[in-house]
Amino acid sequence: MSLLISEIFGPTYQGEGPSAGQLAAFLRLSRCNLTCTWCDTPETWDTSRYDLTAITRRMTDAQVVHEVLAIPAPLVVITGGEPMLQMDRLVWLADMFRANRRRVEIETNGTIVPSNGLLNAVRQWNVSPKLANSGLPYRKRINSEALRRFNSSGRAAFKFVVEHPAELEEVAKLETEYRLAPIWVMPQATTSVGVLARMREIADETLARRWNLSSRLHILLEGTDVR
Ligand code: SF4
């Protein structure tokens, strides 16, 4: 059995969400079922800009495990793209990483219903439902059944990418409709100046709503301030 891999890298720091700052190995799977306008990993899906055949590696499950375990980090972050597109391979991977004393978290856009086996095989789910700022219609970016399953697992955190403070109301509506918890809010920005500016814009209201606030550590550390 094989997987389509975009990249495997580390050790580095998890840059976002509940585990931000933790030493991690990253396993980035290729392909996505969405097309967010501000996507920061378009090389996993955007065939108009990238030759996916040339930049995607097809690896066996065993090769993937071997390469990830060679990275000295206690946390394995499985991300994408949308890793749930290759859900049938993830239970085995998660089991292998756990058997080798690695903690596993999966980052997903929350549009694909997880199997019970996979839900239980993963300790931490970072579910990032997309808002209207993604440029996608609601029916494409929100899957009620998937959100309910993730939420009822007790293993999921819901992370929203926000461009403007007004969008926090959109987050609140989803929180109420699906009783999502815990909520994390993260700024949409690609420079350290932008990350800090947007965090300052949304921090007070995020706090008032008793939500968590995430920075984007990898961008702050890169210090890219081109715009
Ligand atoms: S869901 Fe994630 S990987 Fe897919 S297009 Fe949106 S931001 Fe990019």
PDB file of C-alpha atoms and ligand atoms in Angstrom:
ATOM      1  CA  MET A   1       0.000   0.000   0.000  1.00  0.00           C
ATOM      2  CA  SER A   2       1.240   3.487  -0.716  1.00  0.00           C
ATOM      3  CA  LEU A   3       0.685   7.133   0.020  1.00  0.00           C
ATOM      4  CA  LEU A   4       1.053  10.359  -1.960  1.00  0.00           C
ATOM      5  CA  ILE A   5       3.526  12.469  -0.030  1.00  0.00           C
ATOM      6  CA  SER A   6       4.253  16.147  -0.475  1.00  0.00           C
ATOM      7  CA  GLU A   7       7.071  16.366   2.085  1.00  0.00           C
ATOM      8  CA  ILE A   8       8.502  14.903   5.275  1.00  0.00           C
ATOM      9  CA  PHE A   9      10.567  17.259   7.403  1.00  0.00           C
ATOM     10  CA  GLY A  10      11.834  18.029  10.868  1.00  0.00           C
ATOM     11  CA  PRO A  11      12.733  18.262  13.597  1.00  0.00           C
ATOM     12  CA  THR A  12      11.036  21.611  13.738  1.00  0.00           C
ATOM     13  CA  TYR A  13       8.385  23.292  15.867  1.00  0.00           C
ATOM     14  CA  GLN A  14       4.665  22.826  15.509  1.00  0.00           C
ATOM     15  CA  GLY A  15       3.759  26.399  14.557  1.00  0.00           C
ATOM     16  CA  GLU A  16       0.039  26.545  15.219  1.00  0.00           C
ATOM     17  CA  GLY A  17      -2.753  25.496  17.539  1.00  0.00           C
ATOM     18  CA  PRO A  18      -2.756  23.623  20.856  1.00  0.00           C
ATOM     19  CA  SER A  19       0.705  22.088  20.401  1.00  0.00           C
ATOM     20  CA  ALA A  20       2.448  25.215  19.119  1.00  0.00           C
ATOM     21  CA  GLY A  21       6.082  25.336  20.154  1.00  0.00           C
ATOM     22  CA  GLN A  22       6.431  21.569  20.518  1.00  0.00           C
ATOM     23  CA  LEU A  23       9.235  19.696  18.803  1.00  0.00           C
ATOM     24  CA  ALA A  24       7.723  17.840  15.870  1.00  0.00           C
ATOM     25  CA  ALA A  25       8.218  15.817  12.711  1.00  0.00           C
ATOM     26  CA  PHE A  26       5.899  16.779   9.849  1.00  0.00           C
ATOM     27  CA  LEU A  27       4.347  14.394   7.389  1.00  0.00           C
ATOM     28  CA  ARG A  28       2.607  16.396   4.686  1.00  0.00           C
ATOM     29  CA  LEU A  29       0.280  14.382   2.458  1.00  0.00           C
ATOM     30  CA  SER A  30      -0.475  15.549  -1.054  1.00  0.00           C
ATOM     31  CA  ARG A  31      -3.857  16.519  -2.563  1.00  0.00           C
ATOM     32  CA  CYS A  32      -6.792  18.465  -1.128  1.00  0.00           C
ATOM     33  CA  ASN A  33     -10.545  18.489  -1.669  1.00  0.00           C
ATOM     34  CA  LEU A  34     -10.776  22.280  -1.171  1.00  0.00           C
ATOM     35  CA  THR A  35      -9.256  25.280  -2.956  1.00  0.00           C
ATOM     36  CA  CYS A  36      -8.954  28.035  -0.335  1.00  0.00           C
ATOM     37  CA  THR A  37      -7.892  31.358  -1.845  1.00  0.00           C
ATOM     38  CA  TRP A  38      -5.225  31.967   0.826  1.00  0.00           C
ATOM     39  CA  CYS A  39      -3.919  28.388   0.981  1.00  0.00           C
ATOM     40  CA  ASP A  40      -0.281  28.265   2.096  1.00  0.00           C
ATOM     41  CA  THR A  41       0.343  24.782   0.690  1.00  0.00           C
ATOM     42  CA  PRO A  42      -1.010  25.028  -2.879  1.00  0.00           C
ATOM     43  CA  GLU A  43       1.750  22.723  -4.036  1.00  0.00           C
ATOM     44  CA  THR A  44      -0.341  19.880  -2.604  1.00  0.00           C
ATOM     45  CA  TRP A  45      -3.303  20.425  -4.957  1.00  0.00           C
ATOM     46  CA  ASP A  46      -3.080  23.351  -7.391  1.00  0.00           C
ATOM     47  CA  THR A  47      -2.441  21.814 -10.802  1.00  0.00           C
ATOM     48  CA  SER A  48      -2.694  25.231 -12.499  1.00  0.00           C
ATOM     49  CA  ARG A  49       0.507  26.328 -10.779  1.00  0.00           C
ATOM     50  CA  TYR A  50       2.322  23.083  -9.946  1.00  0.00           C
ATOM     51  CA  ASP A  51       3.201  19.865 -11.674  1.00  0.00           C
ATOM     52  CA  LEU A  52       1.934  17.572  -8.924  1.00  0.00           C
ATOM     53  CA  THR A  53       3.290  14.483 -10.613  1.00  0.00           C
ATOM     54  CA  ALA A  54       6.805  15.903 -10.471  1.00  0.00           C
ATOM     55  CA  ILE A  55       6.676  17.143  -6.882  1.00  0.00           C
ATOM     56  CA  THR A  56       4.703  14.321  -5.244  1.00  0.00           C
ATOM     57  CA  ARG A  57       6.405  11.182  -3.977  1.00  0.00           C
ATOM     58  CA  ARG A  58       4.537   7.896  -3.949  1.00  0.00           C
ATOM     59  CA  MET A  59       5.907   6.013  -0.954  1.00  0.00           C
ATOM     60  CA  THR A  60       5.022   2.741   0.687  1.00  0.00           C
ATOM     61  CA  ASP A  61       3.580   2.882   4.201  1.00  0.00           C
ATOM     62  CA  ALA A  62       6.772   1.315   5.522  1.00  0.00           C
ATOM     63  CA  GLN A  63       8.979   3.904   3.760  1.00  0.00           C
ATOM     64  CA  VAL A  64       6.918   6.711   5.255  1.00  0.00           C
ATOM     65  CA  VAL A  65       7.169   5.296   8.771  1.00  0.00           C
ATOM     66  CA  HIS A  66      10.911   4.730   8.392  1.00  0.00           C
ATOM     67  CA  GLU A  67      11.542   8.286   7.184  1.00  0.00           C
ATOM     68  CA  VAL A  68       9.371   9.927   9.832  1.00  0.00           C
ATOM     69  CA  LEU A  69      10.809   7.880  12.699  1.00  0.00           C
ATOM     70  CA  ALA A  70      14.318   8.907  11.615  1.00  0.00           C
ATOM     71  CA  ILE A  71      13.409  12.443  12.716  1.00  0.00           C
ATOM     72  CA  PRO A  72      14.162  12.896  16.419  1.00  0.00           C
ATOM     73  CA  ALA A  73      10.919  14.446  17.673  1.00  0.00           C
ATOM     74  CA  PRO A  74       8.290  13.119  20.100  1.00  0.00           C
ATOM     75  CA  LEU A  75       5.347  14.534  18.119  1.00  0.00           C
ATOM     76  CA  VAL A  76       4.316  13.527  14.586  1.00  0.00           C
ATOM     77  CA  VAL A  77       2.047  16.018  12.810  1.00  0.00           C
ATOM     78  CA  ILE A  78       0.181  14.526   9.864  1.00  0.00           C
ATOM     79  CA  THR A  79      -0.977  17.382   7.681  1.00  0.00           C
ATOM     80  CA  GLY A  80      -1.664  18.338   4.082  1.00  0.00           C
ATOM     81  CA  GLY A  81      -3.267  19.180   1.797  1.00  0.00           C
ATOM     82  CA  GLU A  82      -6.103  17.196   3.249  1.00  0.00           C
ATOM     83  CA  PRO A  83      -4.725  14.043   4.871  1.00  0.00           C
ATOM     84  CA  MET A  84      -8.195  12.504   5.274  1.00  0.00           C
ATOM     85  CA  LEU A  85      -8.262  11.882   1.519  1.00  0.00           C
ATOM     86  CA  GLN A  86      -5.865   9.027   2.336  1.00  0.00           C
ATOM     87  CA  MET A  87      -7.742   8.016   5.481  1.00  0.00           C
ATOM     88  CA  ASP A  88      -7.506   4.287   4.812  1.00  0.00           C
ATOM     89  CA  ARG A  89      -3.740   4.382   5.381  1.00  0.00           C
ATOM     90  CA  LEU A  90      -3.755   6.602   8.469  1.00  0.00           C
ATOM     91  CA  VAL A  91      -4.836   4.103  11.129  1.00  0.00           C
ATOM     92  CA  TRP A  92      -1.839   1.900  10.426  1.00  0.00           C
ATOM     93  CA  LEU A  93       0.505   4.886  10.332  1.00  0.00           C
ATOM     94  CA  ALA A  94      -0.850   6.260  13.614  1.00  0.00           C
ATOM     95  CA  ASP A  95      -0.520   2.827  15.239  1.00  0.00           C
ATOM     96  CA  MET A  96       3.085   2.511  14.062  1.00  0.00           C
ATOM     97  CA  PHE A  97       4.032   5.959  15.321  1.00  0.00           C
ATOM     98  CA  ARG A  98       2.376   5.289  18.682  1.00  0.00           C
ATOM     99  CA  ALA A  99       4.130   1.926  18.936  1.00  0.00           C
ATOM    100  CA  ASN A 100       7.383   3.854  18.580  1.00  0.00           C
ATOM    101  CA  ARG A 101       6.434   6.249  21.384  1.00  0.00           C
ATOM    102  CA  ARG A 102       5.466   9.158  19.175  1.00  0.00           C
ATOM    103  CA  ARG A 103       2.411  11.274  19.862  1.00  0.00           C
ATOM    104  CA  VAL A 104       0.312  11.825  16.763  1.00  0.00           C
ATOM    105  CA  GLU A 105      -1.880  14.700  15.715  1.00  0.00           C
ATOM    106  CA  ILE A 106      -3.728  15.115  12.441  1.00  0.00           C
ATOM    107  CA  GLU A 107      -4.599  18.437  10.867  1.00  0.00           C
ATOM    108  CA  THR A 108      -7.743  18.390   8.737  1.00  0.00           C
ATOM    109  CA  ASN A 109     -10.200  20.812   7.178  1.00  0.00           C
ATOM    110  CA  GLY A 110     -13.033  18.847   8.802  1.00  0.00           C
ATOM    111  CA  THR A 111     -14.989  18.082   5.623  1.00  0.00           C
ATOM    112  CA  ILE A 112     -14.476  14.309   5.589  1.00  0.00           C
ATOM    113  CA  VAL A 113     -16.197  12.079   8.146  1.00  0.00           C
ATOM    114  CA  PRO A 114     -13.572  10.118  10.093  1.00  0.00           C
ATOM    115  CA  SER A 115     -13.940   6.405  10.801  1.00  0.00           C
ATOM    116  CA  ASN A 116     -14.277   5.372  14.456  1.00  0.00           C
ATOM    117  CA  GLY A 117     -11.031   3.442  14.178  1.00  0.00           C
ATOM    118  CA  LEU A 118      -9.106   6.491  13.037  1.00  0.00           C
ATOM    119  CA  LEU A 119     -10.757   8.799  15.563  1.00  0.00           C
ATOM    120  CA  ASN A 120      -9.571   6.543  18.356  1.00  0.00           C
ATOM    121  CA  ALA A 121      -6.101   5.960  16.916  1.00  0.00           C
ATOM    122  CA  VAL A 122      -5.194   9.645  17.089  1.00  0.00           C
ATOM    123  CA  ARG A 123      -4.764  11.547  20.325  1.00  0.00           C
ATOM    124  CA  GLN A 124      -5.206  15.054  18.967  1.00  0.00           C
ATOM    125  CA  TRP A 125      -7.228  16.318  16.009  1.00  0.00           C
ATOM    126  CA  ASN A 126      -6.647  19.849  14.807  1.00  0.00           C
ATOM    127  CA  VAL A 127      -9.803  20.522  12.825  1.00  0.00           C
ATOM    128  CA  SER A 128      -9.803  23.722  10.802  1.00  0.00           C
ATOM    129  CA  PRO A 129     -13.226  24.404   9.259  1.00  0.00           C
ATOM    130  CA  LYS A 130     -12.976  27.128   6.644  1.00  0.00           C
ATOM    131  CA  LEU A 131     -14.803  30.462   6.839  1.00  0.00           C
ATOM    132  CA  ALA A 132     -16.231  32.501   3.951  1.00  0.00           C
ATOM    133  CA  ASN A 133     -12.808  34.164   3.563  1.00  0.00           C
ATOM    134  CA  SER A 134     -11.655  30.915   1.949  1.00  0.00           C
ATOM    135  CA  GLY A 135     -13.690  31.867  -1.129  1.00  0.00           C
ATOM    136  CA  LEU A 136     -15.646  28.612  -0.938  1.00  0.00           C
ATOM    137  CA  PRO A 137     -19.422  28.116  -0.612  1.00  0.00           C
ATOM    138  CA  TYR A 138     -20.694  26.957   2.785  1.00  0.00           C
ATOM    139  CA  ARG A 139     -21.849  23.549   1.539  1.00  0.00           C
ATOM    140  CA  LYS A 140     -18.349  22.775   0.300  1.00  0.00           C
ATOM    141  CA  ARG A 141     -16.417  23.849   3.390  1.00  0.00           C
ATOM    142  CA  ILE A 142     -18.768  22.746   6.215  1.00  0.00           C
ATOM    143  CA  ASN A 143     -19.746  19.109   6.737  1.00  0.00           C
ATOM    144  CA  SER A 144     -22.143  18.850   9.691  1.00  0.00           C
ATOM    145  CA  GLU A 145     -21.701  15.130  10.197  1.00  0.00           C
ATOM    146  CA  ALA A 146     -17.903  15.366  10.158  1.00  0.00           C
ATOM    147  CA  LEU A 147     -17.883  18.267  12.641  1.00  0.00           C
ATOM    148  CA  ARG A 148     -20.219  16.392  14.972  1.00  0.00           C
ATOM    149  CA  ARG A 149     -18.049  13.277  14.860  1.00  0.00           C
ATOM    150  CA  PHE A 150     -14.855  15.190  15.564  1.00  0.00           C
ATOM    151  CA  ASN A 151     -16.492  17.178  18.339  1.00  0.00           C
ATOM    152  CA  SER A 152     -18.003  14.168  20.085  1.00  0.00           C
ATOM    153  CA  SER A 153     -14.621  12.394  20.100  1.00  0.00           C
ATOM    154  CA  GLY A 154     -13.352  14.763  22.794  1.00  0.00           C
ATOM    155  CA  ARG A 155     -10.007  14.738  20.965  1.00  0.00           C
ATOM    156  CA  ALA A 156     -10.510  17.669  18.627  1.00  0.00           C
ATOM    157  CA  ALA A 157      -9.622  21.346  18.756  1.00  0.00           C
ATOM    158  CA  PHE A 158     -11.284  23.653  16.220  1.00  0.00           C
ATOM    159  CA  LYS A 159      -8.976  26.210  14.683  1.00  0.00           C
ATOM    160  CA  PHE A 160     -10.321  29.062  12.568  1.00  0.00           C
ATOM    161  CA  VAL A 161      -8.234  31.202  10.246  1.00  0.00           C
ATOM    162  CA  VAL A 162      -9.415  34.793  10.560  1.00  0.00           C
ATOM    163  CA  GLU A 163      -8.587  37.773   8.347  1.00  0.00           C
ATOM    164  CA  HIS A 164     -10.717  40.456  10.025  1.00  0.00           C
ATOM    165  CA  PRO A 165     -12.249  40.853  13.508  1.00  0.00           C
ATOM    166  CA  ALA A 166     -15.751  40.845  11.968  1.00  0.00           C
ATOM    167  CA  GLU A 167     -15.233  37.206  11.033  1.00  0.00           C
ATOM    168  CA  LEU A 168     -15.248  36.210  14.711  1.00  0.00           C
ATOM    169  CA  GLU A 169     -19.048  36.411  14.548  1.00  0.00           C
ATOM    170  CA  GLU A 170     -18.968  33.750  11.842  1.00  0.00           C
ATOM    171  CA  VAL A 171     -16.888  31.571  14.165  1.00  0.00           C
ATOM    172  CA  ALA A 172     -19.401  32.167  16.955  1.00  0.00           C
ATOM    173  CA  LYS A 173     -22.273  30.975  14.758  1.00  0.00           C
ATOM    174  CA  LEU A 174     -20.458  27.716  13.985  1.00  0.00           C
ATOM    175  CA  GLU A 175     -19.562  27.323  17.661  1.00  0.00           C
ATOM    176  CA  THR A 176     -23.219  27.629  18.611  1.00  0.00           C
ATOM    177  CA  GLU A 177     -24.608  25.495  15.800  1.00  0.00           C
ATOM    178  CA  TYR A 178     -22.239  22.574  16.346  1.00  0.00           C
ATOM    179  CA  ARG A 179     -21.331  23.208  20.020  1.00  0.00           C
ATOM    180  CA  LEU A 180     -17.672  23.219  19.029  1.00  0.00           C
ATOM    181  CA  ALA A 181     -15.016  23.274  21.759  1.00  0.00           C
ATOM    182  CA  PRO A 182     -12.297  24.144  22.318  1.00  0.00           C
ATOM    183  CA  ILE A 183     -12.021  26.963  19.786  1.00  0.00           C
ATOM    184  CA  TRP A 184      -8.745  28.395  18.543  1.00  0.00           C
ATOM    185  CA  VAL A 185      -8.469  31.517  16.422  1.00  0.00           C
ATOM    186  CA  MET A 186      -5.436  32.148  14.241  1.00  0.00           C
ATOM    187  CA  PRO A 187      -4.621  35.126  12.006  1.00  0.00           C
ATOM    188  CA  GLN A 188      -4.419  34.706   8.247  1.00  0.00           C
ATOM    189  CA  ALA A 189      -1.099  36.334   7.378  1.00  0.00           C
ATOM    190  CA  THR A 190       2.072  35.366   5.607  1.00  0.00           C
ATOM    191  CA  THR A 191       4.573  37.747   7.238  1.00  0.00           C
ATOM    192  CA  SER A 192       5.641  38.203  10.837  1.00  0.00           C
ATOM    193  CA  VAL A 193       4.444  41.808  10.742  1.00  0.00           C
ATOM    194  CA  GLY A 194       1.082  40.656   9.395  1.00  0.00           C
ATOM    195  CA  VAL A 195       0.732  37.878  11.983  1.00  0.00           C
ATOM    196  CA  LEU A 196       1.395  40.264  14.860  1.00  0.00           C
ATOM    197  CA  ALA A 197      -0.841  43.000  13.469  1.00  0.00           C
ATOM    198  CA  ARG A 198      -3.784  40.669  12.968  1.00  0.00           C
ATOM    199  CA  MET A 199      -3.303  38.993  16.337  1.00  0.00           C
ATOM    200  CA  ARG A 200      -3.485  42.402  17.979  1.00  0.00           C
ATOM    201  CA  GLU A 201      -6.675  43.161  16.047  1.00  0.00           C
ATOM    202  CA  ILE A 202      -8.479  40.001  17.158  1.00  0.00           C
ATOM    203  CA  ALA A 203      -6.970  39.349  20.594  1.00  0.00           C
ATOM    204  CA  ASP A 204      -9.399  41.340  22.765  1.00  0.00           C
ATOM    205  CA  GLU A 205     -12.549  39.954  21.229  1.00  0.00           C
ATOM    206  CA  THR A 206     -11.135  36.434  21.142  1.00  0.00           C
ATOM    207  CA  LEU A 207     -10.413  36.738  24.845  1.00  0.00           C
ATOM    208  CA  ALA A 208     -13.846  38.192  25.554  1.00  0.00           C
ATOM    209  CA  ARG A 209     -15.396  35.158  23.907  1.00  0.00           C
ATOM    210  CA  ARG A 210     -13.154  32.875  26.020  1.00  0.00           C
ATOM    211  CA  TRP A 211     -11.465  31.319  23.004  1.00  0.00           C
ATOM    212  CA  ASN A 212      -7.815  30.459  22.508  1.00  0.00           C
ATOM    213  CA  LEU A 213      -5.495  32.499  20.316  1.00  0.00           C
ATOM    214  CA  SER A 214      -2.830  30.923  18.127  1.00  0.00           C
ATOM    215  CA  SER A 215       0.102  32.641  16.494  1.00  0.00           C
ATOM    216  CA  ARG A 216       1.922  31.212  13.475  1.00  0.00           C
ATOM    217  CA  LEU A 217       5.273  30.464  15.011  1.00  0.00           C
ATOM    218  CA  HIS A 218       6.928  29.268  11.811  1.00  0.00           C
ATOM    219  CA  ILE A 219       6.170  32.598  10.113  1.00  0.00           C
ATOM    220  CA  LEU A 220       7.346  34.625  13.118  1.00  0.00           C
ATOM    221  CA  LEU A 221      10.610  32.676  13.185  1.00  0.00           C
ATOM    222  CA  GLU A 222      11.180  32.997   9.440  1.00  0.00           C
ATOM    223  CA  GLY A 223      10.806  36.751   9.802  1.00  0.00           C
ATOM    224  CA  THR A 224       9.527  37.224   6.254  1.00  0.00           C
ATOM    225  CA  ASP A 225       8.388  40.843   6.173  1.00  0.00           C
ATOM    226  CA  VAL A 226       8.189  41.410   2.452  1.00  0.00           C
ATOM    227  CA  ARG A 227       4.721  42.892   2.643  1.00  0.00           C
TER     228      ARG A 227
HETATM  229  S1  SF4 B   1      -8.093  22.984   3.128  1.00  0.00           S
HETATM  230 FE1  SF4 B   1      -5.995  23.535   3.716  1.00  0.00          FE
HETATM  231  S2  SF4 B   1      -4.656  22.580   2.162  1.00  0.00           S
HETATM  232 FE2  SF4 B   1      -6.765  22.543   1.363  1.00  0.00          FE
HETATM  233  S3  SF4 B   1      -6.891  24.376   0.080  1.00  0.00           S
HETATM  234 FE3  SF4 B   1      -7.676  24.925   2.135  1.00  0.00          FE
HETATM  235  S4  SF4 B   1      -5.888  25.723   3.251  1.00  0.00           S
HETATM  236 FE4  SF4 B   1      -5.115  24.613   1.430  1.00  0.00          FE
END
